[in-house]
Amino acid sequence: MIPLKQLRKLAEEHGTPLFVVDHDEVRRNYFEFKRHLPRVQAYYAVKANPDPAIVKTLYDAGASFDVASFPEFLIVHENIKRLPARVRQDYIWDKIIYANPIKAVDTLAQLDPYKPLVTYDNHEEINKMACCAPHAGLVLRIQVPNTGSMVELSSKFGAAPGDAVDLIEAARAAGFVVEGLSFHVGSQATNFDNYIQALGIAADIFHEARLRGHDKMNLLDIGGGFPAPYDASVKPFGVLARLLRKEIDRLFPKDIEIIAEPGRFMVATAATLVVKVIGKATRDGKPCYYVDDGLYGTFSGILFDHCQYHLDAFKKGRKEICSVFGPTCDALDTISRAEYLPNLALGDLLYSKNIGAYSNASATDFNGFPRAKVVHVNR
Ligand SMILES: *Cc1c(COP(=O)(O)O)cnc(C)c1O
């Protein structure tokens, strides 16, 4: 984390709420991923934090990208545009996968000129693509267990494994090449067994597809879910990576290309939020602090991402239990009813670490409170 002295200085200079992005940490996370999983190309899931400066840092480090909307596609494409024209087209699958299985026809039409690699998981989508994105390459998203993940995705996306080969055949009949399979085990997947089961399901489908004559599939996308170290209960990434390396090498021949779509893992630890106490009251005998960012802002992940953030004070002192609220007029705007903080005064600063993923990405302007200013360090 960025040293407290530097955080405080930045907050004095820029004001609060302040969202401080540490680009050295973004690069460290990327290289840690690569070091532990050398066979896997990382496609950063832009939705975790779509800041163009973060995308550029990852692009320059060698990452590829998972996008889920045309605006996200364009954020990444800004970086590809800098390449000489003759290498660009060969490059797009190496650099971008459009990994939202459901795409509006207008979006498909916007994507088609780029000959994109896209995921799908149902027959309607094949019909839409046949009409509006005939130049796409396809990846079939399959449903896998999401047991115990902080954010569950399997109820919304993924073909049932039993339908997979039929969907591959249907896409081929419509004139597409199905490059391979993808899955997502759910976000902040601390139950590593989800990955083991998913790899087994994918390997069975590859096998069945080969038996039925589809030997063109050469891509496996193991999705996101790689957990960020929010607390000591999360096992180190090295433990998961060792399991993945072993299972991937056991189940998939060397000529199968393996990619992943880490979002949270790349950015969660790379940002710290600094907020200021703007109000103070005692309710039912308990200190209540009101700060200048909340659930409608950078702490939106408490609601959307099911992620509980904690606050720490810059100030020392005996800690006591307290509540912390955001600045809006809504009671939902509650950051925590059980924080341990020293006795704070108006104007005191607090910080919340590991808040880089699914945080300011889903912030709103509700009630007229501006979003936290973003500053980039070590860019
Ligand atoms: C959100 C998402 C990701 C990123 O997931 P993390 O848990 O943040 O790693 C990857 N792939 C797809 C398809 C997603 O929807």
mmCIF file of C-alpha atoms and ligand atoms in Angstrom:
data_model
loop_
_atom_site.group_PDB
_atom_site.id
_atom_site.type_symbol
_atom_site.label_atom_id
_atom_site.label_comp_id
_atom_site.label_asym_id
_atom_site.label_seq_id
_atom_site.Cartn_x
_atom_site.Cartn_y
_atom_site.Cartn_z
ATOM 1 C CA MET A 1 0.000 0.000 0.000
ATOM 2 C CA ILE A 2 1.025 3.595 -0.557
ATOM 3 C CA PRO A 3 2.725 4.989 2.602
ATOM 4 C CA LEU A 4 0.312 6.825 4.913
ATOM 5 C CA LYS A 5 2.421 9.985 4.813
ATOM 6 C CA GLN A 6 2.104 10.136 1.038
ATOM 7 C CA LEU A 7 -1.657 9.406 1.178
ATOM 8 C CA ARG A 8 -2.198 12.216 3.648
ATOM 9 C CA LYS A 9 -0.149 14.606 1.519
ATOM 10 C CA LEU A 10 -2.144 13.697 -1.591
ATOM 11 C CA ALA A 11 -5.414 14.235 0.302
ATOM 12 C CA GLU A 12 -4.237 17.655 1.484
ATOM 13 C CA GLU A 13 -3.229 18.575 -2.042
ATOM 14 C CA HIS A 14 -6.280 17.216 -3.924
ATOM 15 C CA GLY A 15 -9.016 17.201 -1.291
ATOM 16 C CA THR A 16 -11.334 14.307 -0.445
ATOM 17 C CA PRO A 17 -12.841 11.912 -1.287
ATOM 18 C CA LEU A 18 -9.675 10.811 -3.072
ATOM 19 C CA PHE A 19 -9.159 7.512 -4.922
ATOM 20 C CA VAL A 20 -5.425 6.828 -5.180
ATOM 21 C CA VAL A 21 -4.322 4.287 -7.793
ATOM 22 C CA ASP A 22 -0.884 2.710 -7.386
ATOM 23 C CA HIS A 23 0.303 1.623 -10.833
ATOM 24 C CA ASP A 24 3.325 -0.236 -9.406
ATOM 25 C CA GLU A 25 0.839 -2.462 -7.604
ATOM 26 C CA VAL A 26 -1.164 -3.016 -10.831
ATOM 27 C CA ARG A 27 2.059 -4.137 -12.533
ATOM 28 C CA ARG A 28 3.042 -6.312 -9.544
ATOM 29 C CA ASN A 29 -0.320 -8.096 -9.684
ATOM 30 C CA TYR A 30 -0.016 -8.666 -13.430
ATOM 31 C CA PHE A 31 3.511 -10.057 -13.154
ATOM 32 C CA GLU A 32 2.559 -12.220 -10.167
ATOM 33 C CA PHE A 33 -0.228 -13.724 -12.273
ATOM 34 C CA LYS A 34 2.167 -14.363 -15.165
ATOM 35 C CA ARG A 35 4.914 -15.763 -12.934
ATOM 36 C CA HIS A 36 2.571 -18.310 -11.346
ATOM 37 C CA LEU A 37 0.675 -19.169 -14.546
ATOM 38 C CA PRO A 38 3.158 -18.843 -17.418
ATOM 39 C CA ARG A 39 0.937 -20.907 -19.742
ATOM 40 C CA VAL A 40 -2.034 -18.561 -19.278
ATOM 41 C CA GLN A 41 -2.451 -15.230 -21.086
ATOM 42 C CA ALA A 42 -4.232 -12.715 -18.806
ATOM 43 C CA TYR A 43 -7.143 -10.797 -20.374
ATOM 44 C CA TYR A 44 -7.848 -8.106 -17.777
ATOM 45 C CA ALA A 45 -11.635 -7.796 -17.211
ATOM 46 C CA VAL A 46 -12.068 -4.071 -17.803
ATOM 47 C CA LYS A 47 -15.330 -3.853 -15.849
ATOM 48 C CA ALA A 48 -13.449 -4.246 -12.538
ATOM 49 C CA ASN A 49 -11.973 -0.804 -13.097
ATOM 50 C CA PRO A 50 -12.230 0.744 -16.567
ATOM 51 C CA ASP A 51 -9.904 3.702 -15.884
ATOM 52 C CA PRO A 52 -8.016 4.231 -19.173
ATOM 53 C CA ALA A 53 -4.774 4.830 -17.241
ATOM 54 C CA ILE A 54 -5.076 1.387 -15.621
ATOM 55 C CA VAL A 55 -5.855 -0.197 -18.997
ATOM 56 C CA LYS A 56 -2.775 1.502 -20.476
ATOM 57 C CA THR A 57 -0.484 0.337 -17.655
ATOM 58 C CA LEU A 58 -1.676 -3.243 -18.133
ATOM 59 C CA TYR A 59 -1.456 -2.963 -21.911
ATOM 60 C CA ASP A 60 2.150 -1.767 -21.685
ATOM 61 C CA ALA A 61 2.934 -4.637 -19.273
ATOM 62 C CA GLY A 62 1.712 -7.125 -21.914
ATOM 63 C CA ALA A 63 -1.836 -7.870 -20.781
ATOM 64 C CA SER A 64 -4.797 -8.578 -23.039
ATOM 65 C CA PHE A 65 -8.378 -7.559 -22.216
ATOM 66 C CA ASP A 66 -11.882 -8.891 -21.600
ATOM 67 C CA VAL A 67 -14.533 -6.323 -22.524
ATOM 68 C CA ALA A 68 -18.300 -6.564 -22.156
ATOM 69 C CA SER A 69 -19.616 -3.480 -23.972
ATOM 70 C CA PHE A 70 -18.622 -1.432 -27.001
ATOM 71 C CA PRO A 71 -17.436 1.533 -24.869
ATOM 72 C CA GLU A 72 -15.121 -0.847 -22.972
ATOM 73 C CA PHE A 73 -13.925 -2.199 -26.317
ATOM 74 C CA LEU A 74 -12.998 1.336 -27.390
ATOM 75 C CA ILE A 75 -11.043 2.030 -24.170
ATOM 76 C CA VAL A 76 -8.791 -0.924 -24.985
ATOM 77 C CA HIS A 77 -8.739 -0.196 -28.710
ATOM 78 C CA GLU A 78 -7.226 3.240 -28.025
ATOM 79 C CA ASN A 79 -4.034 1.337 -27.172
ATOM 80 C CA ILE A 80 -4.202 -0.998 -30.181
ATOM 81 C CA LYS A 81 -4.679 1.993 -32.499
ATOM 82 C CA ARG A 82 -1.139 3.069 -31.691
ATOM 83 C CA LEU A 83 0.173 -0.032 -33.514
ATOM 84 C CA PRO A 84 1.110 -0.005 -37.211
ATOM 85 C CA ALA A 85 -1.983 -0.813 -39.337
ATOM 86 C CA ARG A 86 -0.571 -4.011 -40.831
ATOM 87 C CA VAL A 87 -0.272 -5.812 -37.450
ATOM 88 C CA ARG A 88 -3.533 -4.607 -35.992
ATOM 89 C CA GLN A 89 -6.018 -7.117 -37.351
ATOM 90 C CA ASP A 90 -4.018 -10.244 -36.566
ATOM 91 C CA TYR A 91 -3.675 -8.796 -33.192
ATOM 92 C CA ILE A 92 -7.221 -8.310 -32.032
ATOM 93 C CA TRP A 93 -7.921 -11.826 -30.728
ATOM 94 C CA ASP A 94 -4.571 -11.748 -28.957
ATOM 95 C CA LYS A 95 -5.569 -8.525 -27.255
ATOM 96 C CA ILE A 96 -9.365 -8.493 -26.828
ATOM 97 C CA ILE A 97 -12.107 -10.980 -26.095
ATOM 98 C CA TYR A 98 -15.671 -9.692 -26.000
ATOM 99 C CA ALA A 99 -16.806 -11.904 -23.133
ATOM 100 C CA ASN A 100 -20.424 -10.856 -22.627
ATOM 101 C CA PRO A 101 -22.500 -13.802 -23.906
ATOM 102 C CA ILE A 102 -25.495 -11.519 -24.556
ATOM 103 C CA LYS A 103 -24.982 -8.760 -27.117
ATOM 104 C CA ALA A 104 -27.477 -6.323 -28.604
ATOM 105 C CA VAL A 105 -27.657 -6.518 -32.407
ATOM 106 C CA ASP A 106 -26.427 -2.905 -32.641
ATOM 107 C CA THR A 107 -23.369 -3.846 -30.606
ATOM 108 C CA LEU A 108 -22.707 -6.851 -32.844
ATOM 109 C CA ALA A 109 -22.835 -4.575 -35.879
ATOM 110 C CA GLN A 110 -20.343 -2.193 -34.242
ATOM 111 C CA LEU A 111 -17.988 -5.050 -33.379
ATOM 112 C CA ASP A 112 -18.137 -6.956 -36.679
ATOM 113 C CA PRO A 113 -15.659 -4.797 -38.656
ATOM 114 C CA TYR A 114 -12.990 -5.685 -36.077
ATOM 115 C CA LYS A 115 -13.485 -9.460 -36.658
ATOM 116 C CA PRO A 116 -13.836 -9.930 -32.901
ATOM 117 C CA LEU A 117 -13.585 -12.981 -30.675
ATOM 118 C CA VAL A 118 -16.882 -13.195 -28.744
ATOM 119 C CA THR A 119 -18.552 -15.555 -26.301
ATOM 120 C CA TYR A 120 -22.075 -16.977 -26.634
ATOM 121 C CA ASP A 121 -24.168 -19.484 -24.719
ATOM 122 C CA ASN A 122 -27.492 -19.969 -26.563
ATOM 123 C CA HIS A 123 -29.197 -20.450 -29.952
ATOM 124 C CA GLU A 124 -30.761 -16.972 -30.172
ATOM 125 C CA GLU A 125 -27.305 -15.489 -29.939
ATOM 126 C CA ILE A 126 -26.095 -17.620 -32.883
ATOM 127 C CA ASN A 127 -28.961 -16.248 -35.008
ATOM 128 C CA LYS A 128 -28.143 -12.673 -34.000
ATOM 129 C CA MET A 129 -24.471 -13.144 -34.820
ATOM 130 C CA ALA A 130 -25.216 -14.816 -38.150
ATOM 131 C CA CYS A 131 -27.100 -11.701 -39.127
ATOM 132 C CA CYS A 132 -25.037 -8.927 -37.540
ATOM 133 C CA ALA A 133 -21.520 -10.209 -36.815
ATOM 134 C CA PRO A 134 -20.698 -12.845 -39.434
ATOM 135 C CA HIS A 135 -16.960 -12.151 -39.069
ATOM 136 C CA ALA A 136 -16.804 -13.044 -35.372
ATOM 137 C CA GLY A 137 -14.915 -16.019 -33.967
ATOM 138 C CA LEU A 138 -16.823 -17.783 -31.216
ATOM 139 C CA VAL A 139 -16.133 -19.139 -27.762
ATOM 140 C CA LEU A 140 -18.866 -21.109 -26.018
ATOM 141 C CA ARG A 141 -19.472 -20.097 -22.402
ATOM 142 C CA ILE A 142 -20.449 -23.053 -20.250
ATOM 143 C CA GLN A 143 -22.095 -23.162 -16.852
ATOM 144 C CA VAL A 144 -19.901 -24.330 -13.985
ATOM 145 C CA PRO A 145 -20.298 -24.465 -10.177
ATOM 146 C CA ASN A 146 -19.963 -21.090 -8.403
ATOM 147 C CA THR A 147 -20.195 -22.540 -4.890
ATOM 148 C CA GLY A 148 -19.026 -20.150 -2.198
ATOM 149 C CA SER A 149 -17.950 -17.340 -4.533
ATOM 150 C CA MET A 150 -18.625 -13.814 -3.255
ATOM 151 C CA VAL A 151 -20.425 -12.936 -6.494
ATOM 152 C CA GLU A 152 -22.371 -15.680 -8.249
ATOM 153 C CA LEU A 153 -22.671 -15.651 -12.068
ATOM 154 C CA SER A 154 -23.860 -19.112 -13.067
ATOM 155 C CA SER A 155 -27.564 -18.287 -12.729
ATOM 156 C CA LYS A 156 -27.257 -15.670 -15.481
ATOM 157 C CA PHE A 157 -24.720 -17.126 -17.942
ATOM 158 C CA GLY A 158 -23.429 -20.346 -19.372
ATOM 159 C CA ALA A 159 -24.778 -23.205 -21.489
ATOM 160 C CA ALA A 160 -25.586 -26.400 -19.621
ATOM 161 C CA PRO A 161 -22.646 -28.779 -20.246
ATOM 162 C CA GLY A 162 -25.084 -31.290 -21.777
ATOM 163 C CA ASP A 163 -26.071 -28.750 -24.465
ATOM 164 C CA ALA A 164 -22.515 -27.677 -25.264
ATOM 165 C CA VAL A 165 -21.714 -29.880 -28.243
ATOM 166 C CA ASP A 166 -25.128 -29.163 -29.816
ATOM 167 C CA LEU A 167 -24.424 -25.432 -29.521
ATOM 168 C CA ILE A 168 -20.997 -25.912 -31.083
ATOM 169 C CA GLU A 169 -22.596 -27.798 -33.995
ATOM 170 C CA ALA A 170 -25.313 -25.176 -34.399
ATOM 171 C CA ALA A 171 -22.726 -22.392 -34.583
ATOM 172 C CA ARG A 172 -20.721 -24.333 -37.159
ATOM 173 C CA ALA A 173 -23.864 -24.928 -39.197
ATOM 174 C CA ALA A 174 -24.392 -21.156 -39.185
ATOM 175 C CA GLY A 175 -20.920 -20.707 -40.692
ATOM 176 C CA PHE A 176 -18.876 -19.894 -37.580
ATOM 177 C CA VAL A 177 -15.682 -21.363 -36.240
ATOM 178 C CA VAL A 178 -15.961 -22.229 -32.555
ATOM 179 C CA GLU A 179 -12.488 -21.614 -31.167
ATOM 180 C CA GLY A 180 -13.082 -23.089 -27.745
ATOM 181 C CA LEU A 181 -14.788 -22.851 -24.365
ATOM 182 C CA SER A 182 -14.993 -20.354 -21.529
ATOM 183 C CA PHE A 183 -16.351 -20.406 -17.990
ATOM 184 C CA HIS A 184 -16.474 -18.236 -14.886
ATOM 185 C CA VAL A 185 -16.416 -19.779 -11.415
ATOM 186 C CA GLY A 186 -17.873 -16.643 -9.743
ATOM 187 C CA SER A 187 -16.019 -13.619 -8.447
ATOM 188 C CA GLN A 188 -13.709 -13.779 -5.401
ATOM 189 C CA ALA A 189 -13.726 -17.574 -5.733
ATOM 190 C CA THR A 190 -12.093 -18.661 -2.500
ATOM 191 C CA ASN A 191 -13.391 -22.211 -2.995
ATOM 192 C CA PHE A 192 -10.723 -23.487 -5.391
ATOM 193 C CA ASP A 193 -12.671 -26.678 -6.000
ATOM 194 C CA ASN A 194 -14.863 -24.624 -8.389
ATOM 195 C CA TYR A 195 -11.889 -24.323 -10.759
ATOM 196 C CA ILE A 196 -11.073 -28.021 -10.525
ATOM 197 C CA GLN A 197 -14.652 -28.996 -11.338
ATOM 198 C CA ALA A 198 -14.885 -26.450 -14.164
ATOM 199 C CA LEU A 199 -11.670 -27.699 -15.780
ATOM 200 C CA GLY A 200 -13.002 -31.250 -15.610
ATOM 201 C CA ILE A 201 -16.322 -30.253 -17.229
ATOM 202 C CA ALA A 202 -14.492 -28.335 -19.972
ATOM 203 C CA ALA A 203 -12.138 -31.253 -20.656
ATOM 204 C CA ASP A 204 -15.119 -33.613 -21.033
ATOM 205 C CA ILE A 205 -16.737 -31.270 -23.565
ATOM 206 C CA PHE A 206 -13.478 -30.957 -25.558
ATOM 207 C CA HIS A 207 -13.327 -34.739 -25.604
ATOM 208 C CA GLU A 208 -16.949 -35.184 -26.696
ATOM 209 C CA ALA A 209 -16.592 -32.481 -29.361
ATOM 210 C CA ARG A 210 -13.497 -34.227 -30.785
ATOM 211 C CA LEU A 211 -15.367 -37.533 -30.893
ATOM 212 C CA ARG A 212 -18.083 -35.817 -32.908
ATOM 213 C CA GLY A 213 -15.518 -34.511 -35.367
ATOM 214 C CA HIS A 214 -14.943 -30.969 -34.078
ATOM 215 C CA ASP A 215 -11.183 -30.975 -33.803
ATOM 216 C CA LYS A 216 -10.757 -27.247 -34.432
ATOM 217 C CA MET A 217 -11.233 -26.162 -30.823
ATOM 218 C CA ASN A 218 -7.926 -24.892 -29.494
ATOM 219 C CA LEU A 219 -8.797 -22.306 -26.856
ATOM 220 C CA LEU A 220 -9.777 -22.616 -23.214
ATOM 221 C CA ASP A 221 -10.753 -19.468 -21.305
ATOM 222 C CA ILE A 222 -10.728 -20.104 -17.558
ATOM 223 C CA GLY A 223 -12.458 -16.797 -16.783
ATOM 224 C CA GLY A 224 -11.984 -14.652 -13.685
ATOM 225 C CA GLY A 225 -12.668 -15.195 -10.021
ATOM 226 C CA PHE A 226 -9.045 -15.177 -8.776
ATOM 227 C CA PRO A 227 -9.461 -13.877 -5.237
ATOM 228 C CA ALA A 228 -7.919 -10.684 -3.912
ATOM 229 C CA PRO A 229 -6.235 -10.907 -0.474
ATOM 230 C CA TYR A 230 -8.866 -8.855 1.385
ATOM 231 C CA ASP A 231 -8.106 -10.697 4.629
ATOM 232 C CA ALA A 232 -5.959 -13.489 6.024
ATOM 233 C CA SER A 233 -8.596 -16.150 5.273
ATOM 234 C CA VAL A 234 -7.898 -15.920 1.522
ATOM 235 C CA LYS A 235 -5.278 -18.499 0.570
ATOM 236 C CA PRO A 236 -2.280 -17.146 -1.360
ATOM 237 C CA PHE A 237 -2.565 -16.995 -5.150
ATOM 238 C CA GLY A 238 0.377 -19.406 -5.423
ATOM 239 C CA VAL A 239 -1.749 -22.171 -3.902
ATOM 240 C CA LEU A 240 -4.516 -21.741 -6.491
ATOM 241 C CA ALA A 241 -1.989 -21.347 -9.308
ATOM 242 C CA ARG A 242 -0.270 -24.631 -8.407
ATOM 243 C CA LEU A 243 -3.621 -26.459 -8.559
ATOM 244 C CA LEU A 244 -4.483 -24.814 -11.881
ATOM 245 C CA ARG A 245 -1.104 -25.610 -13.471
ATOM 246 C CA LYS A 246 -1.398 -29.244 -12.453
ATOM 247 C CA GLU A 247 -4.987 -29.707 -13.675
ATOM 248 C CA ILE A 248 -4.500 -27.756 -16.906
ATOM 249 C CA ASP A 249 -1.386 -29.743 -17.845
ATOM 250 C CA ARG A 250 -3.098 -33.002 -16.922
ATOM 251 C CA LEU A 251 -6.295 -32.333 -18.891
ATOM 252 C CA PHE A 252 -5.313 -30.147 -21.849
ATOM 253 C CA PRO A 253 -2.656 -30.925 -24.470
ATOM 254 C CA LYS A 254 0.041 -28.287 -25.004
ATOM 255 C CA ASP A 255 -1.513 -27.095 -28.266
ATOM 256 C CA ILE A 256 -4.626 -25.865 -26.439
ATOM 257 C CA GLU A 257 -4.168 -22.157 -25.771
ATOM 258 C CA ILE A 258 -5.187 -21.143 -22.244
ATOM 259 C CA ILE A 259 -6.402 -17.656 -21.405
ATOM 260 C CA ALA A 260 -7.968 -16.132 -18.259
ATOM 261 C CA GLU A 261 -9.983 -13.009 -17.468
ATOM 262 C CA PRO A 262 -8.781 -11.737 -14.074
ATOM 263 C CA GLY A 263 -10.496 -8.508 -13.012
ATOM 264 C CA ARG A 264 -10.470 -8.101 -9.251
ATOM 265 C CA PHE A 265 -7.069 -9.777 -8.853
ATOM 266 C CA MET A 266 -5.329 -7.113 -10.961
ATOM 267 C CA VAL A 267 -6.763 -3.994 -9.350
ATOM 268 C CA ALA A 268 -8.312 -4.645 -5.919
ATOM 269 C CA THR A 269 -5.069 -4.065 -3.998
ATOM 270 C CA ALA A 270 -4.017 -1.207 -6.264
ATOM 271 C CA ALA A 271 -6.248 1.553 -4.891
ATOM 272 C CA THR A 272 -6.832 3.243 -1.561
ATOM 273 C CA LEU A 273 -9.658 5.654 -0.817
ATOM 274 C CA VAL A 274 -9.205 8.622 1.523
ATOM 275 C CA VAL A 275 -12.323 10.178 3.054
ATOM 276 C CA LYS A 276 -12.966 12.938 5.566
ATOM 277 C CA VAL A 277 -15.252 13.063 8.599
ATOM 278 C CA ILE A 278 -17.905 15.694 7.811
ATOM 279 C CA GLY A 279 -20.358 14.956 10.633
ATOM 280 C CA LYS A 280 -20.482 13.325 14.036
ATOM 281 C CA ALA A 281 -23.307 12.282 16.351
ATOM 282 C CA THR A 282 -24.019 9.880 19.174
ATOM 283 C CA ARG A 283 -27.016 7.617 18.555
ATOM 284 C CA ASP A 284 -28.115 4.983 21.080
ATOM 285 C CA GLY A 285 -24.861 5.566 22.906
ATOM 286 C CA LYS A 286 -22.742 4.746 19.866
ATOM 287 C CA PRO A 287 -20.494 7.185 18.011
ATOM 288 C CA CYS A 288 -21.685 7.778 14.439
ATOM 289 C CA TYR A 289 -19.426 9.332 11.844
ATOM 290 C CA TYR A 290 -20.520 10.776 8.510
ATOM 291 C CA VAL A 291 -17.887 10.797 5.783
ATOM 292 C CA ASP A 292 -17.745 12.401 2.338
ATOM 293 C CA ASP A 293 -18.025 9.195 0.256
ATOM 294 C CA GLY A 294 -20.493 6.356 0.638
ATOM 295 C CA LEU A 295 -22.607 3.581 -0.789
ATOM 296 C CA TYR A 296 -23.694 5.658 -3.776
ATOM 297 C CA GLY A 297 -20.037 6.443 -4.487
ATOM 298 C CA THR A 298 -16.808 4.490 -4.152
ATOM 299 C CA PHE A 299 -18.331 2.184 -1.525
ATOM 300 C CA SER A 300 -20.969 1.020 -4.032
ATOM 301 C CA GLY A 301 -19.195 -2.342 -4.027
ATOM 302 C CA ILE A 302 -20.683 -3.012 -0.586
ATOM 303 C CA LEU A 303 -24.032 -3.334 -2.359
ATOM 304 C CA PHE A 304 -23.214 -4.521 -5.887
ATOM 305 C CA ASP A 305 -20.090 -6.562 -5.179
ATOM 306 C CA HIS A 306 -21.033 -7.886 -1.707
ATOM 307 C CA CYS A 307 -17.648 -6.663 -0.536
ATOM 308 C CA GLN A 308 -17.373 -5.238 2.993
ATOM 309 C CA TYR A 309 -14.726 -2.534 3.182
ATOM 310 C CA HIS A 310 -13.103 -1.385 6.400
ATOM 311 C CA LEU A 311 -11.892 2.021 7.428
ATOM 312 C CA ASP A 312 -8.719 2.930 9.274
ATOM 313 C CA ALA A 313 -7.830 6.254 10.840
ATOM 314 C CA PHE A 314 -4.596 8.136 10.246
ATOM 315 C CA LYS A 315 -4.906 9.210 13.869
ATOM 316 C CA LYS A 316 -3.875 6.906 16.746
ATOM 317 C CA GLY A 317 -5.864 6.355 19.917
ATOM 318 C CA ARG A 318 -7.953 3.849 21.817
ATOM 319 C CA LYS A 319 -10.437 2.286 19.424
ATOM 320 C CA GLU A 320 -14.139 1.920 20.088
ATOM 321 C CA ILE A 321 -17.010 0.479 18.105
ATOM 322 C CA CYS A 322 -18.818 2.997 15.912
ATOM 323 C CA SER A 323 -21.003 3.383 12.823
ATOM 324 C CA VAL A 324 -19.842 5.040 9.621
ATOM 325 C CA PHE A 325 -22.304 6.538 7.139
ATOM 326 C CA GLY A 326 -22.004 8.102 3.696
ATOM 327 C CA PRO A 327 -23.027 11.686 2.939
ATOM 328 C CA THR A 328 -26.429 11.217 1.217
ATOM 329 C CA CYS A 329 -29.901 11.460 2.743
ATOM 330 C CA ASP A 330 -30.602 7.742 2.330
ATOM 331 C CA ALA A 331 -30.232 5.360 5.274
ATOM 332 C CA LEU A 332 -29.079 2.644 2.873
ATOM 333 C CA ASP A 333 -25.960 4.804 2.593
ATOM 334 C CA THR A 334 -24.330 2.997 5.533
ATOM 335 C CA ILE A 335 -20.717 1.935 5.193
ATOM 336 C CA SER A 336 -20.529 -0.012 8.461
ATOM 337 C CA ARG A 337 -22.343 -0.423 11.768
ATOM 338 C CA ALA A 338 -19.318 -2.055 13.393
ATOM 339 C CA GLU A 339 -16.042 -0.299 12.718
ATOM 340 C CA TYR A 340 -13.307 0.053 15.339
ATOM 341 C CA LEU A 341 -11.947 3.569 15.204
ATOM 342 C CA PRO A 342 -10.380 6.039 17.630
ATOM 343 C CA ASN A 343 -12.419 9.044 18.740
ATOM 344 C CA LEU A 344 -12.574 11.200 15.620
ATOM 345 C CA ALA A 345 -13.118 14.923 15.143
ATOM 346 C CA LEU A 346 -14.648 16.753 12.210
ATOM 347 C CA GLY A 347 -12.068 17.028 9.437
ATOM 348 C CA ASP A 348 -10.164 13.873 10.438
ATOM 349 C CA LEU A 349 -9.154 11.632 7.558
ATOM 350 C CA LEU A 350 -9.830 7.904 7.186
ATOM 351 C CA TYR A 351 -8.654 5.469 4.543
ATOM 352 C CA SER A 352 -9.937 2.253 3.068
ATOM 353 C CA LYS A 353 -7.445 -0.035 1.358
ATOM 354 C CA ASN A 354 -7.822 -2.742 -1.308
ATOM 355 C CA ILE A 355 -10.700 -0.805 -2.882
ATOM 356 C CA GLY A 356 -9.568 -0.837 -6.529
ATOM 357 C CA ALA A 357 -12.102 -3.346 -7.938
ATOM 358 C CA TYR A 358 -15.846 -2.851 -8.493
ATOM 359 C CA SER A 359 -15.780 0.357 -6.455
ATOM 360 C CA ASN A 360 -15.621 3.663 -8.308
ATOM 361 C CA ALA A 361 -16.551 1.625 -11.411
ATOM 362 C CA SER A 362 -20.142 1.491 -10.120
ATOM 363 C CA ALA A 363 -20.263 4.886 -8.342
ATOM 364 C CA THR A 364 -23.146 7.278 -9.046
ATOM 365 C CA ASP A 365 -23.770 11.023 -8.640
ATOM 366 C CA PHE A 366 -26.874 10.440 -6.490
ATOM 367 C CA ASN A 367 -27.974 13.367 -4.345
ATOM 368 C CA GLY A 368 -25.457 15.613 -6.082
ATOM 369 C CA PHE A 369 -22.369 14.351 -4.293
ATOM 370 C CA PRO A 370 -19.479 14.267 -6.755
ATOM 371 C CA ARG A 371 -17.504 11.079 -7.252
ATOM 372 C CA ALA A 372 -14.100 10.715 -5.627
ATOM 373 C CA LYS A 373 -11.292 12.378 -7.545
ATOM 374 C CA VAL A 374 -8.848 9.828 -8.978
ATOM 375 C CA VAL A 375 -5.082 10.343 -8.724
ATOM 376 C CA HIS A 376 -2.493 8.040 -10.229
ATOM 377 C CA VAL A 377 0.866 7.395 -8.594
ATOM 378 C CA ASN A 378 3.872 5.527 -10.013
ATOM 379 C CA ARG A 379 2.395 5.853 -13.466
HETATM 380 C C1 LIG B 1 -16.680 -9.931 -14.295
HETATM 381 C C2 LIG B 1 -16.070 -10.912 -15.228
HETATM 382 C C3 LIG B 1 -14.711 -11.237 -15.115
HETATM 383 C C4 LIG B 1 -13.827 -10.747 -14.001
HETATM 384 O O1 LIG B 1 -14.075 -11.448 -12.830
HETATM 385 P P1 LIG B 1 -13.175 -11.279 -11.533
HETATM 386 O O2 LIG B 1 -13.854 -12.116 -10.529
HETATM 387 O O3 LIG B 1 -13.141 -9.837 -11.192
HETATM 388 O O4 LIG B 1 -11.803 -11.795 -11.864
HETATM 389 C C5 LIG B 1 -14.184 -12.105 -16.055
HETATM 390 N N1 LIG B 1 -14.940 -12.610 -17.049
HETATM 391 C C6 LIG B 1 -16.236 -12.324 -17.190
HETATM 392 C C7 LIG B 1 -16.993 -12.918 -18.314
HETATM 393 C C8 LIG B 1 -16.853 -11.474 -16.281
HETATM 394 O O5 LIG B 1 -18.160 -11.215 -16.396
#
